[in-house]
Coordinates of C-alpha atoms in Angstrom, one line a residue:
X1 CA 44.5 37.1 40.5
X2 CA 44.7 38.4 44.1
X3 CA 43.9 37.8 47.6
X4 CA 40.8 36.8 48.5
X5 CA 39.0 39.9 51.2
X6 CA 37.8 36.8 52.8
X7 CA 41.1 35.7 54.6
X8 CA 43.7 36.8 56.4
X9 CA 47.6 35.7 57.0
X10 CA 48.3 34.9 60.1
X11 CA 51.3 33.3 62.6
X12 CA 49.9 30.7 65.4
X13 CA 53.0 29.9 67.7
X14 CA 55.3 30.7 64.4
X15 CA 53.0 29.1 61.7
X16 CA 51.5 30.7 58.9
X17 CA 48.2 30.3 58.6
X18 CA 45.4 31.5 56.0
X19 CA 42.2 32.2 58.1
X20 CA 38.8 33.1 57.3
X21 CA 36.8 36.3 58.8
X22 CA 33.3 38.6 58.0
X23 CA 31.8 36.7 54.8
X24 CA 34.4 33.8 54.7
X25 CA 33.3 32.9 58.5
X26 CA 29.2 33.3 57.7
X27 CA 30.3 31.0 54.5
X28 CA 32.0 28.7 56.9
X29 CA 34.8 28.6 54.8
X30 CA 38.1 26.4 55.9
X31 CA 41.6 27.7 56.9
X32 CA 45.0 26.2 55.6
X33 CA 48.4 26.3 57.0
X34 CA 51.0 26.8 54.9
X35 CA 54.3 27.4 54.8
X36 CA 57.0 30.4 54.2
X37 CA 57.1 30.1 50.6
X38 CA 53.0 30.1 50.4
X39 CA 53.4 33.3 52.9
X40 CA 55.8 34.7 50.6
X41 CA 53.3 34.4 47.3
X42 CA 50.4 35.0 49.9
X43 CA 52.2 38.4 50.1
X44 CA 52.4 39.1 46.5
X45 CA 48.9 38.3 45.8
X46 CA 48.5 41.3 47.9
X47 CA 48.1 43.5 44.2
X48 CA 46.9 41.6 41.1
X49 CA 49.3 39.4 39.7
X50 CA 49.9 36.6 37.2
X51 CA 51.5 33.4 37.5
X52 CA 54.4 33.8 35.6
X53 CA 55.2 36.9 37.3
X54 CA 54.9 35.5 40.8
X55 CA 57.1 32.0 39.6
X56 CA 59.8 35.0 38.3
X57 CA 59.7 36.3 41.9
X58 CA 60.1 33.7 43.6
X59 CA 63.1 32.2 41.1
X60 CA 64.8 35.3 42.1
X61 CA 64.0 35.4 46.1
X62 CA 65.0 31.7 46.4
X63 CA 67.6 32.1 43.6
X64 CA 66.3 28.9 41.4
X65 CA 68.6 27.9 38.7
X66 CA 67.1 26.7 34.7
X67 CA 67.0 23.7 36.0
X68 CA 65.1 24.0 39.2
X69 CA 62.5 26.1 37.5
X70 CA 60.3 23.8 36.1
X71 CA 59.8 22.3 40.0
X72 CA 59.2 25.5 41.2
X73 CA 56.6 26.4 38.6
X74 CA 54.8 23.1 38.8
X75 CA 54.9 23.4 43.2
X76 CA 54.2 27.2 42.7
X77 CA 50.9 26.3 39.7
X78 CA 49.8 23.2 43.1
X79 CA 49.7 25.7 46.0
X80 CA 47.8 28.3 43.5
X81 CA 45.5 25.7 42.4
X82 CA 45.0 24.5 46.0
X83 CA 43.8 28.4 46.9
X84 CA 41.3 28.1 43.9
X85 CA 40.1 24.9 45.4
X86 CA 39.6 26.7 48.8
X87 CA 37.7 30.4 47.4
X88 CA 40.7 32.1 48.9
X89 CA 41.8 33.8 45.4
X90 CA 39.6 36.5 43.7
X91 CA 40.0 36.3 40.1
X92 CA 38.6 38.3 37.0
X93 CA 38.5 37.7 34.6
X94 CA 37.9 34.2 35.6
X95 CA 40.9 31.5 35.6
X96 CA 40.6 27.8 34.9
X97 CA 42.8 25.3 36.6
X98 CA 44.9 22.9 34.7
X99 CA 43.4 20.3 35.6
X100 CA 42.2 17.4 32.8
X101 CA 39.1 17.6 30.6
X102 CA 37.1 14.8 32.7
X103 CA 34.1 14.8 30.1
X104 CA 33.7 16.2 26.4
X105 CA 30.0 17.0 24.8
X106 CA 29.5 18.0 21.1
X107 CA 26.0 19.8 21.4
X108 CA 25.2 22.1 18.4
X109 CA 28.4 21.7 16.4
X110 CA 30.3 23.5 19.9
X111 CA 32.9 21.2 21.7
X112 CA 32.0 22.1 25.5
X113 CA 35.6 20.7 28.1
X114 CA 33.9 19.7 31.7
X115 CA 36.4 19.0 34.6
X116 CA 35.6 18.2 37.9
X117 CA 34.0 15.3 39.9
X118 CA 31.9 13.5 37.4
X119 CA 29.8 12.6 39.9
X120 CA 27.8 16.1 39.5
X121 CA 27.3 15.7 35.8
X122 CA 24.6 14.2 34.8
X123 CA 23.8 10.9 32.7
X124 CA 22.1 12.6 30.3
X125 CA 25.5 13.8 28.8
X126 CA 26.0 10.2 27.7
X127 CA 24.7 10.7 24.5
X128 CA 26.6 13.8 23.2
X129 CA 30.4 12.7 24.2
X130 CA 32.8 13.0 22.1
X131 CA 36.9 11.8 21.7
X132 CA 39.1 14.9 21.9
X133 CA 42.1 15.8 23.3
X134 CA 44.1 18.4 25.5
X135 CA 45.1 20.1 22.2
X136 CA 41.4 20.4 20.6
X137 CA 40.3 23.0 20.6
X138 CA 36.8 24.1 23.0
X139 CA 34.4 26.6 22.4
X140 CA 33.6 26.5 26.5
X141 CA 35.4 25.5 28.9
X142 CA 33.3 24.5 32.2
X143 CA 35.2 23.9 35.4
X144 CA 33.0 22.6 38.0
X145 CA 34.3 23.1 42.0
X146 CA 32.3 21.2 45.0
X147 CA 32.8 24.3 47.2
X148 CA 31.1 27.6 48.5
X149 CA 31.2 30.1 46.2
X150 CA 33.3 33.2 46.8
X151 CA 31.6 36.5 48.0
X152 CA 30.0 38.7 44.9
X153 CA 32.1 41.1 43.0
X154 CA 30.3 44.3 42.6
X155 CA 28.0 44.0 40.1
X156 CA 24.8 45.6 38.1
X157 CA 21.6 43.8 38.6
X158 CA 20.1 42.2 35.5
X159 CA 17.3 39.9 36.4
X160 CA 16.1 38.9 40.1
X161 CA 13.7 36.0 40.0
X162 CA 13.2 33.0 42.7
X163 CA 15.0 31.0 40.0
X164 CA 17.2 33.3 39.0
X165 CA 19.8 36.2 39.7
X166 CA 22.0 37.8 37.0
X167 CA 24.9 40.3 37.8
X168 CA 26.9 41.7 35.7
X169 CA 30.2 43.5 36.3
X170 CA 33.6 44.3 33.6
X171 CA 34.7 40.7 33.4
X172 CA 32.1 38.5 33.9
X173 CA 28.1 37.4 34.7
X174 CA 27.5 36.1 38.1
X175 CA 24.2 33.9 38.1
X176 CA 23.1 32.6 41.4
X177 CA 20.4 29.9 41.7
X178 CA 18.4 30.4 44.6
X179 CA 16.0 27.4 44.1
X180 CA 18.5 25.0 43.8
X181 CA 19.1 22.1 46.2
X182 CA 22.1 23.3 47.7
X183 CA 24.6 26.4 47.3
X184 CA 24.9 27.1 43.4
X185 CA 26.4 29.7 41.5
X186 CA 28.3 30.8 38.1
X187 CA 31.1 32.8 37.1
X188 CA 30.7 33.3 33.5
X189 CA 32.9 35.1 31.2
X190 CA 31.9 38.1 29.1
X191 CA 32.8 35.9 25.8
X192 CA 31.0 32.2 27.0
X193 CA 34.6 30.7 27.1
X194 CA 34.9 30.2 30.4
X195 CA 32.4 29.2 33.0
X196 CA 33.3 28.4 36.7
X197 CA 30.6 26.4 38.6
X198 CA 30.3 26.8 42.3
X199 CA 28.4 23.2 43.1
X200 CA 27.9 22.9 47.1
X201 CA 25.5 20.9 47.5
X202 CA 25.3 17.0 47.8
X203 CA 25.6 15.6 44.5
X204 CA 21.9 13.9 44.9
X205 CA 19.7 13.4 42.2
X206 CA 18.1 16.7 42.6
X207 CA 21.4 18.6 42.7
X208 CA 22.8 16.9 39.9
X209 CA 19.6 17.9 38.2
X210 CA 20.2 21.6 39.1
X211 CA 23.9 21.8 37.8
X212 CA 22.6 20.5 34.5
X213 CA 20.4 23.2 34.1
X214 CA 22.8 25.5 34.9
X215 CA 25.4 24.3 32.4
X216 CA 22.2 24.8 30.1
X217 CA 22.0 28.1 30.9
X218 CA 25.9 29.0 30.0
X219 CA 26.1 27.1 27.0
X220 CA 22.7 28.9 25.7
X221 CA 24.3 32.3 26.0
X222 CA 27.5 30.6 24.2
X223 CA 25.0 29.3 21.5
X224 CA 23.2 33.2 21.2
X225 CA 26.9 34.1 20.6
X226 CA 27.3 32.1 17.7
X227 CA 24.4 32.5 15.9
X228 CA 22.1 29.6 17.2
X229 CA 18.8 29.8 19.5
X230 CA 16.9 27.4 22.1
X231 CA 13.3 27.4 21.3
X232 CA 10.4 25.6 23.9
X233 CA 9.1 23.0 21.4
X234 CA 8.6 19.6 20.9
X235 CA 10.5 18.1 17.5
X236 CA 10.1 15.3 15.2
X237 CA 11.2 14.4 12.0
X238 CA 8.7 14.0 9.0
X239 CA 10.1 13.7 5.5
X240 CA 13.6 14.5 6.2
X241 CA 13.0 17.9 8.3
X242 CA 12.6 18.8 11.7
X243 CA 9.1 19.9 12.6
X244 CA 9.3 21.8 16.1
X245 CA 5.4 21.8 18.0
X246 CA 5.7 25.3 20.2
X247 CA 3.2 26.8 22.4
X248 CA 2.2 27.8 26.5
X249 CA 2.6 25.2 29.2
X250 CA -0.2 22.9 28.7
X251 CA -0.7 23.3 25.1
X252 CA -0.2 19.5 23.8
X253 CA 2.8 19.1 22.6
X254 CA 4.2 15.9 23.9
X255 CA 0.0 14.5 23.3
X256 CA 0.2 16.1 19.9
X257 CA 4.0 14.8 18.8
X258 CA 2.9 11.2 20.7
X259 CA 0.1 11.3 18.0
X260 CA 2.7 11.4 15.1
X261 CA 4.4 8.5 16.7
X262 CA 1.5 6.0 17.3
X263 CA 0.1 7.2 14.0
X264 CA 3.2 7.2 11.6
X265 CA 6.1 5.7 13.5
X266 CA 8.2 8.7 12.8
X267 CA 11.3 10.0 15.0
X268 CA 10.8 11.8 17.8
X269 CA 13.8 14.1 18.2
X270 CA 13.2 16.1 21.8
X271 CA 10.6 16.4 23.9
X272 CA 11.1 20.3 25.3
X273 CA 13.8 22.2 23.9
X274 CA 15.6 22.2 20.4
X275 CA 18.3 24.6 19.0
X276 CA 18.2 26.4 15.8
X277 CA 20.7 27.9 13.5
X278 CA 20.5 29.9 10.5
X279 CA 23.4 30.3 8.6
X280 CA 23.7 32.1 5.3
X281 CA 26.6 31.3 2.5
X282 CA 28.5 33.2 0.2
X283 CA 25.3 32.9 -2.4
X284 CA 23.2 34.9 0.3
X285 CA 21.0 31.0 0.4
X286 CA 20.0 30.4 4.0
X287 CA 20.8 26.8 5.4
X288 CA 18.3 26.6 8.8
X289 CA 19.0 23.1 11.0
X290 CA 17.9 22.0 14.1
X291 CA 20.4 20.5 16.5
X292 CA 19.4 18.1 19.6
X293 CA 20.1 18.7 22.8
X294 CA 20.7 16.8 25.8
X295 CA 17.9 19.1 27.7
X296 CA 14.8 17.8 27.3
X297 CA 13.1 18.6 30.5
X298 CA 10.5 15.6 31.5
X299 CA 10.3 14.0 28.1
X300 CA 13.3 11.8 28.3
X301 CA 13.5 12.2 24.4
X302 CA 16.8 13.5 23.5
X303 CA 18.7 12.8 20.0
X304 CA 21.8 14.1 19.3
X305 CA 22.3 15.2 15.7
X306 CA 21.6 17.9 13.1
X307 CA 18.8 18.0 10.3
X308 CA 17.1 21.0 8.5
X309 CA 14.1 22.6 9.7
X310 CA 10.8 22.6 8.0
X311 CA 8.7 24.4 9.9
X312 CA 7.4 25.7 13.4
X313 CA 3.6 24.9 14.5
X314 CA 1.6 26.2 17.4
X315 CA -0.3 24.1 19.5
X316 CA -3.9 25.9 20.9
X317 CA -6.2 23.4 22.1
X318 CA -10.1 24.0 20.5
X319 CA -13.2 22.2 20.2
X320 CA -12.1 21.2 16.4
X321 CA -8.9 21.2 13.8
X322 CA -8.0 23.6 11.7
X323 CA -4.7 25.5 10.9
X324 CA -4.5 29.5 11.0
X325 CA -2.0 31.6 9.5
X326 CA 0.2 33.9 10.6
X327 CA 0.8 37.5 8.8
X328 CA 4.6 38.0 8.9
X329 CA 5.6 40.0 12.2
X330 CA 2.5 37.8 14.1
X331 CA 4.7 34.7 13.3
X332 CA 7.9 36.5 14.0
X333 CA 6.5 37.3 17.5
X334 CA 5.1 34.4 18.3
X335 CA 8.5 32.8 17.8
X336 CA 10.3 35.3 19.8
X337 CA 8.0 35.3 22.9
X338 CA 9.0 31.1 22.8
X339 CA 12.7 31.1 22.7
X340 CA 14.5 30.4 25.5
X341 CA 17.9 32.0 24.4
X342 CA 19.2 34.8 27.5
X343 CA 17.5 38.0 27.5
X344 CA 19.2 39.9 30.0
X345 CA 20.0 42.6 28.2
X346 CA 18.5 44.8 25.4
X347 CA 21.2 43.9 23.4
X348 CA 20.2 40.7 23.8
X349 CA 16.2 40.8 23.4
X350 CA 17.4 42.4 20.1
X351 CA 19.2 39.0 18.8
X352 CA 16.5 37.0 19.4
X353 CA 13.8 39.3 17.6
X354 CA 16.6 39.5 14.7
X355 CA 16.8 35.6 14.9
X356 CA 12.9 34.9 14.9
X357 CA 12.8 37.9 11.9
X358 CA 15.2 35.6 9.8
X359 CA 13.3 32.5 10.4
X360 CA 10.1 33.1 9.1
X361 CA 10.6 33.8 5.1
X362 CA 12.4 30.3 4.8
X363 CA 10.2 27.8 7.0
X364 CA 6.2 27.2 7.4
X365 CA 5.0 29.1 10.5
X366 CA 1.5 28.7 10.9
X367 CA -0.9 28.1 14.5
X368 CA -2.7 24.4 14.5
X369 CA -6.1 24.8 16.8
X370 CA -6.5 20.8 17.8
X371 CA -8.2 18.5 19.7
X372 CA -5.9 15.7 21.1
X373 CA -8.2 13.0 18.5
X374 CA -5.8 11.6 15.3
X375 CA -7.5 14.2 13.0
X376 CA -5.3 16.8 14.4
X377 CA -2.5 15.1 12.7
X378 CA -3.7 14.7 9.5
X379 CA -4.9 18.7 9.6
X380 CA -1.2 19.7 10.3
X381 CA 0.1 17.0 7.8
X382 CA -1.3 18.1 4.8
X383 CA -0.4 21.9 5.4
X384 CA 3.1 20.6 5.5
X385 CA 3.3 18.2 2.6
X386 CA 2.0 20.9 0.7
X387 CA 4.5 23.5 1.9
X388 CA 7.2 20.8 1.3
X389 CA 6.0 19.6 -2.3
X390 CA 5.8 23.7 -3.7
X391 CA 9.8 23.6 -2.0

């Protein structure tokens, strides 16, 4: 950690102040007065440094004894995580406070640690927290702070969108939200551990709506990570497997899945986005599940839970029903073009064409062209007992 090139150190009638200038004034970022022994580690935060190092510099300046050292480190760890609060450090790779896990979520088999003002996260959570404690282990940590974001970090451009902007630079991604209610930004680290939310804006119902989706958006590159993908699909479960509806905007899927539950009262698991994993064991047998999520864009249909996946249809409206099948690398595309997993990089374009490759030997991929009448149903229904009953 060092400095921030946003602020300067300076003396006003003998007291030292931190003061914005440049970026930190068009941010309209606040000053703080301090005192000598925040000018002093002001000063060494000149060069990159670490807290251990700067809490061994100051034991030896103000010549602390063993037992005055834990003070000092806990007063040294405040006025540090008081700068963090305020954007004036610059750190990368990126550094969480210390603060308390406020809210723990098990999505996907992944323990994700929030902390910040609850207030900003939103209800839909409820459903996929979890006990833990400050010794559990998480596979992302997401700090949340209601403040400006710092300036950029050089950075190479990945993606520009009006939704969307990624940077990339030797530590971490920066995504910025330009759509979003108020000021809203990521730091994301290079390994989905660590994610550091920027949250400006006023923690309405339409901002809290835009931090969820931005969590979504860090843990999905997490999830790519390990192994698991989001794909755009309606889910329900028929016969003990997760049947996931895909298909363009306007296709039918929550018309077609409703179908399913007037018709046969089954389960409907989500109503937009479900994520898949495919793991294979020592015996080289492939074990595909489906996990909920708490993302379900307008649906309001969100389960939380695991089940194994049978198979993934495509929705095309037409003037009758009748199923059509895929050849192998048509299915395989057609799954890749509907996952919603990060593609910012080749690199990454090239997991999700592995992942939808892997899928299609073990599940039924097949395209259902329907009307929205209750024969659709039983078109689709009996293509999938059958795949089921040669299983």
């Amino acid at each position: 950690m060092k400095q921030s090139a946003d602020y300067v150190l300076h003396y006003l009638n003998g007291v030292p102040y931190l003061l914005p200038f440049g970026q930190g004034i068009a941010d309209m970022r606040r000053g703080v007065q301090i005192n000598e022994t925040g000018a002093y580690v002001w000063n060494l935060l000149a060069d990159e440094s670490s807290e251990d190092k700067i809490v061994a510099l100051c034991a030896s300046r103000f010549q602390a004894d063993k037992d005055e050292l834990p003070g000092l480190q806990s007063d040294i760890r405040q006025f540090l995580n008081k700068l963090r609060l305020l954007n004036i450090l610059e750190e990368y790779p990126l550094h969480l406070s210390s603060a308390p896990v406020d809210l723990c979520l098990c999505i996907g088999g992944m323990k994700l640690a929030l902390t910040g003002p609850t207030n900003y996260f939103s209800s839909a959570f409820s459903s996929f927290t979890t006990t833990f404690s400050e010794k559990d282990h998480f596979d992302q940590r997401i700090e949340l702070l209601p403040v400006l974001p710092p300036s950029h970090p050089l950075g190479e451009a990945l993606l520009r969108s009006d939704q969307l902007i990624v940077l990339k630079n030797e530590d971490c991604y920066i995504l910025i939200f330009p759509s979003a209610e108020g000021p809203l930004e990521a730091r994301l680290t290079l390994d989905g551990s660590k994610v550091l939310l920027f949250a400006a804006g006023s923690p309405n119902e339409i901002f809290v709506k835009d931090v969820f989706h931005a969590i979504r958006l860090c843990f999905l590159y997490l999830a790519q990570k390990k192994g698991l993908f989001a794909l755009h699909s309606a889910s329900l479960l028929y016969r003990e497997h997760i049947w996931l509806f895909s298909g363009h905007s306007g296709a039918g899927k929550s018309t077609h899945t409703g179908l399913w539950k007037e018709l046969l009262q089954v389960p409907l698991i989500n109503g937009d986005l479900n994520l898949i994993s495919c793991r294979r064991s020592m015996d080289s047998t492939h074990t595909l599940s489906v996990h909920g999520l708490p993302w379900c864009g307008t649906s309001e249909i969100s389960t939380p839970g695991a089940w194994p996946l049978g198979g993934i249809i495509f929705l095309k409206q037409a003037p009758e029903n009748r199923i059509e099948r895929f050849s192998p690398h048509e299915g395989q595309l057609a799954i890749a073009q509907h996952l919603i997993s990060p593609s910012w990089t080749r690199e990454q374009a090239v997991l999700n064409l592995n992942a939808a490759q892997n899928l299609c030997p073990h599940i039924l991929v097949c395209r259902l062209c329907c009307t929205k009448q209750h024969q659709a149903v039983d078109t689709v229904r009996a293509v999938m007992d059958q795949w089921l009953d040669r299983r």
